[in-house]
Short mmCIF file of C-alpha atoms in Angstrom, two decimals:
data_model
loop_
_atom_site.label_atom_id
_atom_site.label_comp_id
_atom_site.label_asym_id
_atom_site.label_seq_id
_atom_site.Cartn_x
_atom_site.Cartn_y
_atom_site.Cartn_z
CA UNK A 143 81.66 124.22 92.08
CA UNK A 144 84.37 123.67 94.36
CA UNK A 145 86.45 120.19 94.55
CA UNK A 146 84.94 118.83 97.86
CA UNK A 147 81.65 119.46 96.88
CA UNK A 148 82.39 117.53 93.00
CA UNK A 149 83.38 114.60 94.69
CA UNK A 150 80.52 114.36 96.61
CA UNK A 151 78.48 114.88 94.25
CA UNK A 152 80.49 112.06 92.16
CA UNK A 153 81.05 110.07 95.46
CA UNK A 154 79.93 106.85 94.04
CA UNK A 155 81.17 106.88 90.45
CA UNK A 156 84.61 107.80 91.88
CA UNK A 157 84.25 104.96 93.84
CA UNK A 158 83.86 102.43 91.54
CA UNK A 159 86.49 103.22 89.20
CA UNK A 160 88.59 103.15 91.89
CA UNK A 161 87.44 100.35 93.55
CA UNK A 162 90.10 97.05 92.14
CA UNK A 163 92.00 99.19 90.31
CA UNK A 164 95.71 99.23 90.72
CA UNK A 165 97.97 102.15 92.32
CA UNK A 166 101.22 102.36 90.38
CA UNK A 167 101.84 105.76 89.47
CA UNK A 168 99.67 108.80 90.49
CA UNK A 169 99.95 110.26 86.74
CA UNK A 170 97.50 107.00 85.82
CA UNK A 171 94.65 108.71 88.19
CA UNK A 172 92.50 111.49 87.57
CA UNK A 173 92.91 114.86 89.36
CA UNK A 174 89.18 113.86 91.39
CA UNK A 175 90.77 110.60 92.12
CA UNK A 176 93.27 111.79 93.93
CA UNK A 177 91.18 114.70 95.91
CA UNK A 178 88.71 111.67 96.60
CA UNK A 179 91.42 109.87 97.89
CA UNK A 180 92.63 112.90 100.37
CA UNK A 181 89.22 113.24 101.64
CA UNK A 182 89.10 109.77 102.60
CA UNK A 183 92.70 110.14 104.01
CA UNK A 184 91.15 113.35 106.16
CA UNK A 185 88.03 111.25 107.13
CA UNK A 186 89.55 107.93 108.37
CA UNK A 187 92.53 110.30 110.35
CA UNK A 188 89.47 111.90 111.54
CA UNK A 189 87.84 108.99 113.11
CA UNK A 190 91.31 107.44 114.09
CA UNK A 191 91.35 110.99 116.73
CA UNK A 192 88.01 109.95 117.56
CA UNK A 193 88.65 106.87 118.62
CA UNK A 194 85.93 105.68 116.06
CA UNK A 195 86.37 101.93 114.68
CA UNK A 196 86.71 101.33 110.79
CA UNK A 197 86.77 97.96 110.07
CA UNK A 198 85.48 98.47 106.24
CA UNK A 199 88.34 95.75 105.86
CA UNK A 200 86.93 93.13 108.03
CA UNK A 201 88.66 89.45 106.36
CA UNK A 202 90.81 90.92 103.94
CA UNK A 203 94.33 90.47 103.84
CA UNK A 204 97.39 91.91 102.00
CA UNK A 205 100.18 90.33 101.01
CA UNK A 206 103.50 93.44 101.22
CA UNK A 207 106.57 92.00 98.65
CA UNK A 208 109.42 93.63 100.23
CA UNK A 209 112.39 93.73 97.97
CA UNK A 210 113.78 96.68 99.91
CA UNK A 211 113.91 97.18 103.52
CA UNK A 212 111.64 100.00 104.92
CA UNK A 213 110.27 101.62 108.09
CA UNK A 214 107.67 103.86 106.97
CA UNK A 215 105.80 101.94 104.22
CA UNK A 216 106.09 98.65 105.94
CA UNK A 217 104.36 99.93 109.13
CA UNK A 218 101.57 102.28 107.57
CA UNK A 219 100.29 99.46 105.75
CA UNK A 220 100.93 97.13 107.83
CA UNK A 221 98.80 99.13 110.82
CA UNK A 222 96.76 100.11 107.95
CA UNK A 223 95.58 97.24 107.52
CA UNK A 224 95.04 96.11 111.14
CA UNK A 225 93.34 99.33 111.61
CA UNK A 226 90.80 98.34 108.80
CA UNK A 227 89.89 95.19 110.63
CA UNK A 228 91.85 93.29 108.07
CA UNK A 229 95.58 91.88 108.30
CA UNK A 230 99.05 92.13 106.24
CA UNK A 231 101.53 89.88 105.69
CA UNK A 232 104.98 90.37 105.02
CA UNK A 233 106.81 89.21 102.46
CA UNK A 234 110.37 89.46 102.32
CA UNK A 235 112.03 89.02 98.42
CA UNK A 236 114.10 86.25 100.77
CA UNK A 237 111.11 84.28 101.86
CA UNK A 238 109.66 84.01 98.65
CA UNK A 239 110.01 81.74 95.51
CA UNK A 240 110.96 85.20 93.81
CA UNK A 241 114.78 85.36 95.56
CA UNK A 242 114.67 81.80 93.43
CA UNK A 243 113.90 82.75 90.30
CA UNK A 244 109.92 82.05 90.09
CA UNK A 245 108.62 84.11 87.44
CA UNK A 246 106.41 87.41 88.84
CA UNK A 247 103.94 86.04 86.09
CA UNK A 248 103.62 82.80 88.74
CA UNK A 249 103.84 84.84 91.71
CA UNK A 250 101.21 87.29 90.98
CA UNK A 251 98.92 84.22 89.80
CA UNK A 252 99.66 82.28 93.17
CA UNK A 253 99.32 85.18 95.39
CA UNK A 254 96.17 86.56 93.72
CA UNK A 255 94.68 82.72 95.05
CA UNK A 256 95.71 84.00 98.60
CA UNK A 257 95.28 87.44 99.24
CA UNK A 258 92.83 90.73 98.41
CA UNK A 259 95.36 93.38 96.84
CA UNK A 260 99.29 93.39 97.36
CA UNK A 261 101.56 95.69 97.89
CA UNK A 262 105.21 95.77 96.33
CA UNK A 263 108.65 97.57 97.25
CA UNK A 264 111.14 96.93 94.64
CA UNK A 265 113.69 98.27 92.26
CA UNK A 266 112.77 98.01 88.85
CA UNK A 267 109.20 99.66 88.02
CA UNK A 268 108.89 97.28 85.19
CA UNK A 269 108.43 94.65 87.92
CA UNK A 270 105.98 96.33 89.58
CA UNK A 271 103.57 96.93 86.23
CA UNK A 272 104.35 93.26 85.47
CA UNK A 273 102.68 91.79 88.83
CA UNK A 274 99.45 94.33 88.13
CA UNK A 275 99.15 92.78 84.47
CA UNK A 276 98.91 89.04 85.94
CA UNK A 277 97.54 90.01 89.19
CA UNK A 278 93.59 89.64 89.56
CA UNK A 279 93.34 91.53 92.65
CA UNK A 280 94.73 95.20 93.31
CA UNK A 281 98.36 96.27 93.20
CA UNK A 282 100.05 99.02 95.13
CA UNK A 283 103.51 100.27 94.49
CA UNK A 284 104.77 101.20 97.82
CA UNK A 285 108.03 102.07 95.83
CA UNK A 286 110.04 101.66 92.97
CA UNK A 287 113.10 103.10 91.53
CA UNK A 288 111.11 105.52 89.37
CA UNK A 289 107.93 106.28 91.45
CA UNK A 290 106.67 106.30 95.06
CA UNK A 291 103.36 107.80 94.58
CA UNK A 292 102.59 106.03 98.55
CA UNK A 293 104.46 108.76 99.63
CA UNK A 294 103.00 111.22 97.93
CA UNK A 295 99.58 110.98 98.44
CA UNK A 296 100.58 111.55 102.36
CA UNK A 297 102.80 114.63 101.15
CA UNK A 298 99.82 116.31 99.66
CA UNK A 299 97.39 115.52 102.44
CA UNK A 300 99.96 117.12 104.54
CA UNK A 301 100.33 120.23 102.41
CA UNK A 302 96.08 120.24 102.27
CA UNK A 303 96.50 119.96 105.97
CA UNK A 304 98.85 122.76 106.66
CA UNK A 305 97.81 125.13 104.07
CA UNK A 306 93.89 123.86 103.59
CA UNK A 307 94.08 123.71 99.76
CA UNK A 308 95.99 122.42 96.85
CA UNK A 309 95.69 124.22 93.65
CA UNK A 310 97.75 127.63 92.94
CA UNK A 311 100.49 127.11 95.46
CA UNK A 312 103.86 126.36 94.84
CA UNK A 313 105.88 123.88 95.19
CA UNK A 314 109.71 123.90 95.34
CA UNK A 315 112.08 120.74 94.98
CA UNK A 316 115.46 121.35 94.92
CA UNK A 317 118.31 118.25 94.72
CA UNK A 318 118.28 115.20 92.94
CA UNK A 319 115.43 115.54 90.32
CA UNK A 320 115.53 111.97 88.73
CA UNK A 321 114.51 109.77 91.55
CA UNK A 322 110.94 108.67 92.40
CA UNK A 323 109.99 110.65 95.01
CA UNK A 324 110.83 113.68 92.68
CA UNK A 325 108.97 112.04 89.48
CA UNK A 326 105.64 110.92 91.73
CA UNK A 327 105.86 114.69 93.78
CA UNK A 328 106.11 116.57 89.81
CA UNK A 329 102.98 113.91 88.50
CA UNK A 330 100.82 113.98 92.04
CA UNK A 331 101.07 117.88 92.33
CA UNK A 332 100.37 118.80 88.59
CA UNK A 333 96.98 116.86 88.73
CA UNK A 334 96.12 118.66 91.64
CA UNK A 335 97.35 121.90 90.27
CA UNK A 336 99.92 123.16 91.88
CA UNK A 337 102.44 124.96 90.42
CA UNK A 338 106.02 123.26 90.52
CA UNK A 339 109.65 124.62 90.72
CA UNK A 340 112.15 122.43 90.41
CA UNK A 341 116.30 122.40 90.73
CA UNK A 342 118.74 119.99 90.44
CA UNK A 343 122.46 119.85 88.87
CA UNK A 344 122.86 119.28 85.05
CA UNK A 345 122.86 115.58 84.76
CA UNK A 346 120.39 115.04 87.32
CA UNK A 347 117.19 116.17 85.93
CA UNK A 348 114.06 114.18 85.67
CA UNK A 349 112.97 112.11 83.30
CA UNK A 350 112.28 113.74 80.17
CA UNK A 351 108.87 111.45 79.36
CA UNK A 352 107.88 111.91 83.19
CA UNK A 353 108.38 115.82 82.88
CA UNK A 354 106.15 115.19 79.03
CA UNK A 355 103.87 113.88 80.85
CA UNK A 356 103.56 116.84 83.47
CA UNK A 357 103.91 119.70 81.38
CA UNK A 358 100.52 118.69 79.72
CA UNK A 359 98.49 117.93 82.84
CA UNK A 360 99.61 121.35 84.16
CA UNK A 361 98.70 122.96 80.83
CA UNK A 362 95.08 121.53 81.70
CA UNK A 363 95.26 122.44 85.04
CA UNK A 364 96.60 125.76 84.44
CA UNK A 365 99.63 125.04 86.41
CA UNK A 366 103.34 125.74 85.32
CA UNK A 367 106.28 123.86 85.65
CA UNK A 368 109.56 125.24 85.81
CA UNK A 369 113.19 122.91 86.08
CA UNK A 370 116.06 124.37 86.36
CA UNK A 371 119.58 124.06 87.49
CA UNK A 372 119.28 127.62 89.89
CA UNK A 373 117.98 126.47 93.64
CA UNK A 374 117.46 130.14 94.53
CA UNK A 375 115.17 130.96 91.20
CA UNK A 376 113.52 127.57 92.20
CA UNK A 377 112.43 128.91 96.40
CA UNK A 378 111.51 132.03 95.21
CA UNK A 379 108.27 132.72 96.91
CA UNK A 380 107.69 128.64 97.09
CA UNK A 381 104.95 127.79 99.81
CA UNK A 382 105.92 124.39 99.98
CA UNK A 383 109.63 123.45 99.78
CA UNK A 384 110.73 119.69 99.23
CA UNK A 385 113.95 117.87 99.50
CA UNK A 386 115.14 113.73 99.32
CA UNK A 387 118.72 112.22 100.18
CA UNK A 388 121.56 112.52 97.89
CA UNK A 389 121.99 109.08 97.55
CA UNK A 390 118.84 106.69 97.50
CA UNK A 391 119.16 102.67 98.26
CA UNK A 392 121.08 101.70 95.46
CA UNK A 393 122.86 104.32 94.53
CA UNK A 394 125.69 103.68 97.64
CA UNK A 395 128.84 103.31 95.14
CA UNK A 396 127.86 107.04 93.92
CA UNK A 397 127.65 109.01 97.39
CA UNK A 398 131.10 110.37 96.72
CA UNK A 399 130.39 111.97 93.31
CA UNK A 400 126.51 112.54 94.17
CA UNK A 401 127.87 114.97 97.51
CA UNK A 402 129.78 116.84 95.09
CA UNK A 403 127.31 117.43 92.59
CA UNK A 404 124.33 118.36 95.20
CA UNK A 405 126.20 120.34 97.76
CA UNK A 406 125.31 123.64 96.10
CA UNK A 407 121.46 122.46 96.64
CA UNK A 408 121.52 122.26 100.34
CA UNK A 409 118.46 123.17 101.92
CA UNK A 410 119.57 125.61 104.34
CA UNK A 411 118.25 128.91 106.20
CA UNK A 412 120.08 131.05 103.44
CA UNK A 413 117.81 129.47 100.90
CA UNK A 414 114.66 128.95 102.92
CA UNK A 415 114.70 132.84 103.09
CA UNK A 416 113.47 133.53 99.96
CA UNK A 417 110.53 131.20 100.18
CA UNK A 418 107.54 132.81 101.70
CA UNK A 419 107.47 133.75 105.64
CA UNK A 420 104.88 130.68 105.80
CA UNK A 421 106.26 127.99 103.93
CA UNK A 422 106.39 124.44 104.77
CA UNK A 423 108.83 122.08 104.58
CA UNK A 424 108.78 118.17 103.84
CA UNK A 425 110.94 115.08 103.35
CA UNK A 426 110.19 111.85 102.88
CA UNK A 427 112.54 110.36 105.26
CA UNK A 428 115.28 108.79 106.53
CA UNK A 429 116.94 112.49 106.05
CA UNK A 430 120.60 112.97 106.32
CA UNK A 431 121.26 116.00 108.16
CA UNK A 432 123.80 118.78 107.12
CA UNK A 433 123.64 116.80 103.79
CA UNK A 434 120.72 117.40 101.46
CA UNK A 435 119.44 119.80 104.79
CA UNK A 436 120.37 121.31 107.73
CA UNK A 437 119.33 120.61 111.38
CA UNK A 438 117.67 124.09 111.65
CA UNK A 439 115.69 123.63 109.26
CA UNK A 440 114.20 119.96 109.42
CA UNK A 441 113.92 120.26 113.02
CA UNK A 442 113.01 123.95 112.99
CA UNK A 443 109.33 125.53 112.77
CA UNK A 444 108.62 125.16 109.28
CA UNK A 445 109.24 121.64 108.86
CA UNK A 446 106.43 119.41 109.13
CA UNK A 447 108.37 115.90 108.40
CA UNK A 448 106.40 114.15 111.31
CA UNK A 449 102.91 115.15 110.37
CA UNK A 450 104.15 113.85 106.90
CA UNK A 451 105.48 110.40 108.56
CA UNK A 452 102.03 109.73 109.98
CA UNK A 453 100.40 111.05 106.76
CA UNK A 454 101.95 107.59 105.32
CA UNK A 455 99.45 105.72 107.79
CA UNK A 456 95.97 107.74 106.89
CA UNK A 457 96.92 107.81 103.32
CA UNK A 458 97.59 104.37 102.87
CA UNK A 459 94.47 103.57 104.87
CA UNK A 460 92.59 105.53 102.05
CA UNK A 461 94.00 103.73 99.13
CA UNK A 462 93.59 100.01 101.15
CA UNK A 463 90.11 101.02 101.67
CA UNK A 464 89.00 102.15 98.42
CA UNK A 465 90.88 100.03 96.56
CA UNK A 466 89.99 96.89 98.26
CA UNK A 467 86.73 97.34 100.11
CA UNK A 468 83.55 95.07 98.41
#
């Protein structure tokens, strides 16, 4: 039985266990979870073209905790939300009690009185599993220094897009392994079962309970999962080829030592040869060009980093709706 047809088969019962439930790291959902989720994505983009309203939001509001500035999460939910016939509000760490000390035990109580789900950028992820334990109403990590499974949900609808399936292909990351768009691409891709190549410099590899973690939901999905320190071994043949900045928000004081490390990981032409004639090529964005990648090839055929952008917007549409529709 194919995927597609399993999840509509399971539409309902997929529905309500995901229905309330929070969205903190992808490795906490099931693999049908997250294809449910994708086909939702594909279905509400779908209508968006069509100019068909979805207003399954109608009342509902969610409150966005900004602790980091943003462009792409803070408008896809935001729209989002407007889109769904509901309406955000945003929250800067500034504005709030938080930037004076009020506990996130009070915050999540008080907000929970207020709004239907929030939505959290921050640093620490211990923050952001703290607000879902008081919280009564659903929370979404929109980032955190460890994950930023937002973002991936709209990199594998683009890659389900562009290559019109998941499971087998490959999937190459090359730079900075331990950050959280690399930990939330390794978790998001093994439960879909892809197969995942990964290089980085000695000293920046992922975290070694993050790659546990992986390793054993690729074993179930028959996936493998290969890190290593050689960026050509890693694009060998890779369909899908991924890279992040050097240096994320917070890391400023390290750029120096971080350009010298990475350099050798560039995502060039040279390297982009040995992945297959078709590959794609995504990035989160804001990308730093002739850094982590060159010009010609994030501006060049292969590179679908817009489609991705807007991805943000129909993904987090999906998770709003499922997650907070009665």
């Amino acid at each position: 039985m194919s995927t597609v047809q399993n999840i509509k088969d399971n539409k309902l019962a997929i529905e309500q266990k995901l229905r309330g439930k929070d969205f903190l790291t992808l490795a906490e959902l099931e693999s049908e979870e997250i294809h449910y989720l994708l086909q939702e994505a594909l279905d509400l983009k779908k209508k968006q073209k069509q100019g068909i309203p979805t207003p399954y939001l109608q009342g509902k509001t969610l409150g966005m905790i900004f602790e980091k500035s943003s462009t792409r999460t803070r408008v896809s939910f935001e729209v989002g939300m407007l889109q769904l016939g509901g309406h955000a509000i945003f929250l800067s760490s500034k504005d709030l009690q938080l930037g004076r000390g009020e506990s996130i035990y009070d915050t999540a109580n008080v907000l929970a009185r207020y709004v239907d789900g929030i939505m959290i950028r921050t640093f620490e992820h211990e923050k952001v599993e703290e607000l879902a334990m008081h919280s009564s109403v659903p929370v979404i990590n929109g980032l955190s220094d460890t994950h930023h499974p937002a973002q991936v949900l709209a990199d594998l609808l683009t890659i389900l897009e562009h290559k019109g399936k998941l499971k087998g292909l490959t999937l190459s990351y090359v730079g900075d392994g331990n950050n959280n768009v690399a930990h939330s691409l390794m978790e998001g891709a093994a439960k879909v079962g892809m197969n995942i190549s990964m290089a980085c410099p000695v000293g920046y590899e992922p975290s070694g309970e993050i790659l546990q973690g992986v390793n054993e939901v690729a074993k179930q999905q028959g996936s493998k999962v290969i890190v290593g320190n050689d960026p050509k071994a890693a694009v060998k043949d890779a369909d899908v080829i991924v890279t992040d900045v050097w240096a994320s928000m917070g890391q400023e004081e390290e750029q120096a030592v971080r350009l010298e490390a990475l350099q050798p990981f560039q995502v060039n032409s040279e390297l982009c040869s040995l992945a297959k004639e078709d590959f794609i090529f995504l990035h989160c964005l804001p990308a730093h060009r002739e850094e982590e990648v060159t010009a010609e090839i994030i501006d060049g055929p292969h590179s679908v980093v817009f489609d991705e952008a807007e991805n943000r917007l129909h993904a987090q549409k999906a998770l709003l709706k499922v997650l907070m529709k009665d």
